[in-house]
Short mmCIF file of N, CA and C in Angstrom, two decimals:
data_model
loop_
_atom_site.label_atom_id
_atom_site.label_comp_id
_atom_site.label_asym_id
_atom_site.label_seq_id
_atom_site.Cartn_x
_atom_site.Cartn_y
_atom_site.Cartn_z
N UNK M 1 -10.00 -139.43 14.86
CA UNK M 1 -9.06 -140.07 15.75
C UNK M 1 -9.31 -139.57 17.15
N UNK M 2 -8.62 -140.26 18.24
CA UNK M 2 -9.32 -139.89 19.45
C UNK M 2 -7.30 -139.63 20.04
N UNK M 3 -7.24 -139.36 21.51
CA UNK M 3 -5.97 -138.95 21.62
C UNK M 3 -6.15 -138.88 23.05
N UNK M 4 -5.88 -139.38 23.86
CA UNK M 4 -5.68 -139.38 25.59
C UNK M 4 -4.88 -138.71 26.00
N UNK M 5 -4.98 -138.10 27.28
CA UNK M 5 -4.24 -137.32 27.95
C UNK M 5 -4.02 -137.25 29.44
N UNK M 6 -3.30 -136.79 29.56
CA UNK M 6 -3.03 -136.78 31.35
C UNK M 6 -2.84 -135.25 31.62
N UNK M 7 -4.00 -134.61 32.47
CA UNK M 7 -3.29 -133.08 33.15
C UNK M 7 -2.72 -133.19 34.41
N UNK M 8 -1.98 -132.14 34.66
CA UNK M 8 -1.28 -131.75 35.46
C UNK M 8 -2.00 -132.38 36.70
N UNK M 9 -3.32 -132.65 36.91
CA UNK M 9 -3.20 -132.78 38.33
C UNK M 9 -3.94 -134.28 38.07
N UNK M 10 -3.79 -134.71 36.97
CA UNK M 10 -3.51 -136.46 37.26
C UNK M 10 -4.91 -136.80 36.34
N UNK M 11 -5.59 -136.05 36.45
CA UNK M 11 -7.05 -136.33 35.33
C UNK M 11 -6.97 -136.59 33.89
N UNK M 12 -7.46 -137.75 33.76
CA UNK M 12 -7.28 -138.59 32.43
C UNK M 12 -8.27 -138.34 31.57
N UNK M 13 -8.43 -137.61 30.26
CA UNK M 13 -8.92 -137.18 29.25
C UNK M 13 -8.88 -137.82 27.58
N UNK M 14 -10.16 -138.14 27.04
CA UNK M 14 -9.88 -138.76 25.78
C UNK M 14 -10.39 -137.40 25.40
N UNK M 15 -9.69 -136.78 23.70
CA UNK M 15 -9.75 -135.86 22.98
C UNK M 15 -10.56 -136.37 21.84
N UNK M 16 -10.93 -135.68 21.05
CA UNK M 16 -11.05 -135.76 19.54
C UNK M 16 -10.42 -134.81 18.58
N UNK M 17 -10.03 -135.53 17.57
CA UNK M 17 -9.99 -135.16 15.84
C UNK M 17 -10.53 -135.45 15.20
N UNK M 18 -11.21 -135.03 13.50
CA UNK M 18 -11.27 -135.68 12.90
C UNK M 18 -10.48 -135.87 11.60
N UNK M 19 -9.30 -135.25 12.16
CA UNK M 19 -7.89 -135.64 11.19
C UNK M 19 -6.64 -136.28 11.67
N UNK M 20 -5.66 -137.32 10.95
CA UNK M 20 -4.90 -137.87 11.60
C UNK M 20 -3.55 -136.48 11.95
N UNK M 21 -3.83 -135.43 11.80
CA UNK M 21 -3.03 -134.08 11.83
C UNK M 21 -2.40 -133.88 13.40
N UNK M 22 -3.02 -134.39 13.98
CA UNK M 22 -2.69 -134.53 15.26
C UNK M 22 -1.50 -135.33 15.76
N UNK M 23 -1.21 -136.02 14.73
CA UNK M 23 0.14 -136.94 14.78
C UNK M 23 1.17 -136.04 14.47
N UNK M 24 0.45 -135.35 13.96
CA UNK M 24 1.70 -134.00 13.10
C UNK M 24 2.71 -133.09 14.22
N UNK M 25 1.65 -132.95 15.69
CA UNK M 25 1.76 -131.63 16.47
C UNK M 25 1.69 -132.83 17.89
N UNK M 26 1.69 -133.63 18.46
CA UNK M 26 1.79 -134.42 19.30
C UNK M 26 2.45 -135.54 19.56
N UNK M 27 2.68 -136.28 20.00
CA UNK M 27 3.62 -137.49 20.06
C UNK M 27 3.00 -138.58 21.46
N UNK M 28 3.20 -139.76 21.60
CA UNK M 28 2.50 -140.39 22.87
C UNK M 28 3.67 -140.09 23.34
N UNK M 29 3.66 -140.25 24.85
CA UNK M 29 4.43 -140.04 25.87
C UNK M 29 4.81 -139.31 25.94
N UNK M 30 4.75 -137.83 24.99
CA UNK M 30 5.34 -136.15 25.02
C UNK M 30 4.68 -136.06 26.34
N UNK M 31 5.36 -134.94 27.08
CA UNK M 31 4.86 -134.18 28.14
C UNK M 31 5.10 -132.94 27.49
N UNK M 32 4.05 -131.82 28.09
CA UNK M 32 3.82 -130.56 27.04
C UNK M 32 3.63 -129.89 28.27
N UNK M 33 4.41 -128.60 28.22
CA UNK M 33 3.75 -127.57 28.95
C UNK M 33 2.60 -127.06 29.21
N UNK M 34 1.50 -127.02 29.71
CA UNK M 34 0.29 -126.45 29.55
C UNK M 34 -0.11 -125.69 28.70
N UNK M 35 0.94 -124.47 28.38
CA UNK M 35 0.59 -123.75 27.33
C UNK M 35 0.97 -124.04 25.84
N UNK M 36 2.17 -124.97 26.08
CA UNK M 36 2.33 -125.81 24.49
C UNK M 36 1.83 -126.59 24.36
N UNK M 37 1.22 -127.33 25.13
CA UNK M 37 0.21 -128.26 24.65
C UNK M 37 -0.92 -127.66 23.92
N UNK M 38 -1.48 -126.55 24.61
CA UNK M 38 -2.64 -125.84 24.22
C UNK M 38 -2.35 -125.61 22.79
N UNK M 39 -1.40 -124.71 22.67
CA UNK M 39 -0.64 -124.65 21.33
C UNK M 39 -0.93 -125.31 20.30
N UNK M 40 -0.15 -126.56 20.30
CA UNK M 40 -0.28 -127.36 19.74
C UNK M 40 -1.41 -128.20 19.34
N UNK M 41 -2.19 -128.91 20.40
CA UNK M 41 -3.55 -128.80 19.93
C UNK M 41 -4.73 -128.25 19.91
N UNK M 42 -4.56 -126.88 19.60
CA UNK M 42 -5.43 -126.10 18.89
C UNK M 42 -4.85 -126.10 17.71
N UNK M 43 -3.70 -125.89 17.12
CA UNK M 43 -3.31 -125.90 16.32
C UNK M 43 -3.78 -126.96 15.42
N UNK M 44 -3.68 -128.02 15.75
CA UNK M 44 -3.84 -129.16 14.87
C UNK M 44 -5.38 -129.48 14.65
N UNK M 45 -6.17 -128.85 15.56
CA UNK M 45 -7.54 -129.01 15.66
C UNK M 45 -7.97 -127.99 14.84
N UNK M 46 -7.28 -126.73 14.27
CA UNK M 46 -7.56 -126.22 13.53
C UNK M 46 -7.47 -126.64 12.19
N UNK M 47 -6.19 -127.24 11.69
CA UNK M 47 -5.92 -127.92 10.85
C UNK M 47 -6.59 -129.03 10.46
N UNK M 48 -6.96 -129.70 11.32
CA UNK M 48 -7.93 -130.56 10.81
C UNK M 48 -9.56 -130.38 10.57
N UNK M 49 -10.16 -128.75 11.10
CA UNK M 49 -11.08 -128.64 10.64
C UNK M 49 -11.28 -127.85 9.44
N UNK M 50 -9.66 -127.08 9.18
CA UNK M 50 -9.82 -126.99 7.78
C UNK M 50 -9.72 -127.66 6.83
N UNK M 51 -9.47 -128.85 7.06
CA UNK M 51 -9.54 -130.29 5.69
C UNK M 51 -10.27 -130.77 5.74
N UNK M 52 -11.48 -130.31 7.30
CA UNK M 52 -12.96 -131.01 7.16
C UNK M 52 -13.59 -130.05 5.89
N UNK M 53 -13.27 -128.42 5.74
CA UNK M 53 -13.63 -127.96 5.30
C UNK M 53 -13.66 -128.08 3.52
N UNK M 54 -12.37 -128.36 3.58
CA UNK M 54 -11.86 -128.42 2.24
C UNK M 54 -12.48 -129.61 1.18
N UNK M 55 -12.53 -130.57 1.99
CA UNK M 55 -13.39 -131.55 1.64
C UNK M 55 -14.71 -131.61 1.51
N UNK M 56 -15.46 -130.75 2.36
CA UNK M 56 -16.84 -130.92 2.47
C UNK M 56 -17.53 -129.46 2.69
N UNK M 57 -16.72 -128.42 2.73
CA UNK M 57 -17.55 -127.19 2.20
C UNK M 57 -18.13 -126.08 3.52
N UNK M 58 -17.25 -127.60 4.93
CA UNK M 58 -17.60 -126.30 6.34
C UNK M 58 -16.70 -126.92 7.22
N UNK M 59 -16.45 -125.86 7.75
CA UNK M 59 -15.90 -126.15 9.48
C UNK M 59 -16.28 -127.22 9.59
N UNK M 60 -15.44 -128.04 10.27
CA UNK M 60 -15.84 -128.83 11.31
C UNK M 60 -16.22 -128.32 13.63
N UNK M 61 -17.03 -128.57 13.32
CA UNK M 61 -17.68 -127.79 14.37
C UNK M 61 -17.27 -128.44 15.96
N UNK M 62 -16.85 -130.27 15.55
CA UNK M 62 -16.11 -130.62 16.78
C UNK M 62 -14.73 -130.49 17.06
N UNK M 63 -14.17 -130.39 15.85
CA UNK M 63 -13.06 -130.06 16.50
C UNK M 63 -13.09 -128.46 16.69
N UNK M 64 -13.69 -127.54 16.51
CA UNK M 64 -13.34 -126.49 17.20
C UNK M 64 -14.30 -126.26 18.55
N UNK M 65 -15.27 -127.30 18.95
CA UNK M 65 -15.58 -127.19 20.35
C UNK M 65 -14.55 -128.38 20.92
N UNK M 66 -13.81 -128.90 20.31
CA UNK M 66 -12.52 -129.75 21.10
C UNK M 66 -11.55 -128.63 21.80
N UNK M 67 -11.63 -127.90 20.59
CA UNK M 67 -10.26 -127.21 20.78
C UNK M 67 -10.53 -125.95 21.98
N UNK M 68 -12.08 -125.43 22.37
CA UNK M 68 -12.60 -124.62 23.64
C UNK M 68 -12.11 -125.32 24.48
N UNK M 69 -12.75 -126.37 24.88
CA UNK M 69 -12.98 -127.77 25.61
C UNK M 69 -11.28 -127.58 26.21
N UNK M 70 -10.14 -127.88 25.72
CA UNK M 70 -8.67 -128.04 25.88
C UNK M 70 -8.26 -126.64 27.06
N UNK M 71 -8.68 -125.57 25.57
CA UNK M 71 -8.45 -124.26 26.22
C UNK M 71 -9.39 -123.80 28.12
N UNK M 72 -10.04 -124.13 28.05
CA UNK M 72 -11.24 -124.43 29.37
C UNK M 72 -10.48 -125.15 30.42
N UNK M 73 -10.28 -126.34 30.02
CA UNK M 73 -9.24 -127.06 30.46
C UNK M 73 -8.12 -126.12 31.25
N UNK M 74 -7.59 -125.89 30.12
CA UNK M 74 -5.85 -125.73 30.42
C UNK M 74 -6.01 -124.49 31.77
N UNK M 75 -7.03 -123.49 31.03
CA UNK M 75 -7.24 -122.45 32.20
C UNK M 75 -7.53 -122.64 33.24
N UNK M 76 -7.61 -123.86 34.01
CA UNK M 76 -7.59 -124.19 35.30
C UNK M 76 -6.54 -124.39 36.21
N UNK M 77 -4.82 -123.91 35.29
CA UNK M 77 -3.70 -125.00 35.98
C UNK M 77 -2.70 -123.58 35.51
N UNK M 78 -1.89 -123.31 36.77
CA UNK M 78 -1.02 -122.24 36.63
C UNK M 78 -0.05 -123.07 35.35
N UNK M 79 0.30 -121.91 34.69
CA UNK M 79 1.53 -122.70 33.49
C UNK M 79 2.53 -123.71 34.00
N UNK M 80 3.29 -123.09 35.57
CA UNK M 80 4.10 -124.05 36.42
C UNK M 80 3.69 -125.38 36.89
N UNK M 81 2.34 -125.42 36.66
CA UNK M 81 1.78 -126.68 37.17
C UNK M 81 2.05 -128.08 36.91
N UNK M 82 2.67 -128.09 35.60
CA UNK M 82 3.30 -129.43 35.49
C UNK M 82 3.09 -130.10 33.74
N UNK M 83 3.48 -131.12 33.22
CA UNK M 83 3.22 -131.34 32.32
C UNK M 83 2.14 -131.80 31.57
N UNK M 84 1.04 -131.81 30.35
CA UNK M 84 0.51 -132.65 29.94
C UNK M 84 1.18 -133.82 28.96
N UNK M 85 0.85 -135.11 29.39
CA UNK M 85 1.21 -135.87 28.84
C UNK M 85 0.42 -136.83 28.21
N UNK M 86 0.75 -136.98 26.69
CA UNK M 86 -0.16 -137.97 25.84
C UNK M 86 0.25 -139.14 25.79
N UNK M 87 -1.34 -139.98 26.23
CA UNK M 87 -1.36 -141.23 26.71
C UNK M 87 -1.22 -142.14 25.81
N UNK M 88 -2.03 -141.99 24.48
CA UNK M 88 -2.72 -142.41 23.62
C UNK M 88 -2.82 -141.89 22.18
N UNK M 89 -2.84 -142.35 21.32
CA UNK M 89 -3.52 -141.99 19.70
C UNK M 89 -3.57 -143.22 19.13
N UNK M 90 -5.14 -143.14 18.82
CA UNK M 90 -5.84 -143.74 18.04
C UNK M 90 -6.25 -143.48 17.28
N UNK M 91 -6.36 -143.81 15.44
CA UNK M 91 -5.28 -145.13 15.20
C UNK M 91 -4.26 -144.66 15.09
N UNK M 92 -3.51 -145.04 15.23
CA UNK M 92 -1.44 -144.70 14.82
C UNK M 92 -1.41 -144.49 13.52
N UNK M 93 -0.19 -144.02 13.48
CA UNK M 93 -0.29 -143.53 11.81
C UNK M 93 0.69 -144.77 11.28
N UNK M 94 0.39 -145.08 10.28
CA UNK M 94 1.26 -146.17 9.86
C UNK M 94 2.39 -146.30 9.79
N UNK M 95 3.16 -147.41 9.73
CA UNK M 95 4.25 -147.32 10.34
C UNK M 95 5.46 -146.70 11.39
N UNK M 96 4.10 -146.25 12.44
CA UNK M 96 4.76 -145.71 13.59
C UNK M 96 5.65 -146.52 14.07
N UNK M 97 5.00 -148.23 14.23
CA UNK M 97 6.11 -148.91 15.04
C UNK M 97 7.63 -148.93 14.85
N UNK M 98 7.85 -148.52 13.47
CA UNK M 98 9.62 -148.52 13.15
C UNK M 98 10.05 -146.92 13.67
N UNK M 99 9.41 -146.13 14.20
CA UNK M 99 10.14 -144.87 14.82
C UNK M 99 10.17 -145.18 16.36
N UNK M 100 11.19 -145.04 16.85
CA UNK M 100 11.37 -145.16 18.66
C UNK M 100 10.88 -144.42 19.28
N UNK M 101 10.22 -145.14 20.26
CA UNK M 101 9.60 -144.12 20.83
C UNK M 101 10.12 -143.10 21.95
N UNK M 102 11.33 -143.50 22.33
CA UNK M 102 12.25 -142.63 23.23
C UNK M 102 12.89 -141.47 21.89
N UNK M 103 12.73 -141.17 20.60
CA UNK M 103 13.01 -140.36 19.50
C UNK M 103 12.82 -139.15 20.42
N UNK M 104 13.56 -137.96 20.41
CA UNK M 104 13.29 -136.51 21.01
C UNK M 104 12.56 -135.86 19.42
N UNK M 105 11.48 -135.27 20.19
CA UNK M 105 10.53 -134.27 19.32
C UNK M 105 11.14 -132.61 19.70
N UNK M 106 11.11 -132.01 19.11
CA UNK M 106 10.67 -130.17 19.73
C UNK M 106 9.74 -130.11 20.39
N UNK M 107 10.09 -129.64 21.78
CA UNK M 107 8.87 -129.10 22.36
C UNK M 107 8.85 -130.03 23.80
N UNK M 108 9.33 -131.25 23.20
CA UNK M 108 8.96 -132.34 24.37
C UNK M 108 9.82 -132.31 25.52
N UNK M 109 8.70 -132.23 26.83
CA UNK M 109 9.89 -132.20 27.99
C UNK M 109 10.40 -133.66 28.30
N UNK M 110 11.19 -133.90 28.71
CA UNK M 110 11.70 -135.44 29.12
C UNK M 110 11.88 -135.55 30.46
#
């Protein structure tokens, strides 16, 4: 799955997964603190390269150069700097359309 983003200083980013786990730890239109975002997807990028693993016997090796890639990222932007916000996820998880999307998550700034 792929997952868009917006940083703090306006630069538009497509991500990768290769698990829909990322639906798990993100939301579109969340805005995330820099450092909870990071959080969060590393988190899920971990998670999904351990079900690459589980399935097939190794790491998955992009999502943990995704998950540098983020961290690299993020270390460019004081924590105060502002929100990241997700643009995008592709594909949706099914039957997303019947959850609202104004729904409050944990974590999410509004």
């Amino acid at each position: 799955m792929t997952f868009a983003v917006r940083w703090p200083d306006g630069a538009e980013e497509r991500l990768y997964s290769p698990s829909l786990v990322v639906h798990d730890h993100l939301a579109v239109g969340g805005r995330y603190t820099v450092d909870d975002f990071v959080a969060r997807s590393t988190r899920a990028l971990r998670l999904a390269s351990d079900r690459v693993a589980e399935r097939f016997g190794m790491r998955c090796t992009s999502a943990e150069a995704q998950a540098d890639e983020i961290r690299a990222t993020a270390a460019r932007f004081d924590p105060a700097a502002g929100p990241v916000e997700v643009l995008a996820m592709e594909p949706p998880l099914p039957g997303a359309a019947a959850v609202p999307a104004a729904a409050p998550r944990p974590g999410v700034l509004r």
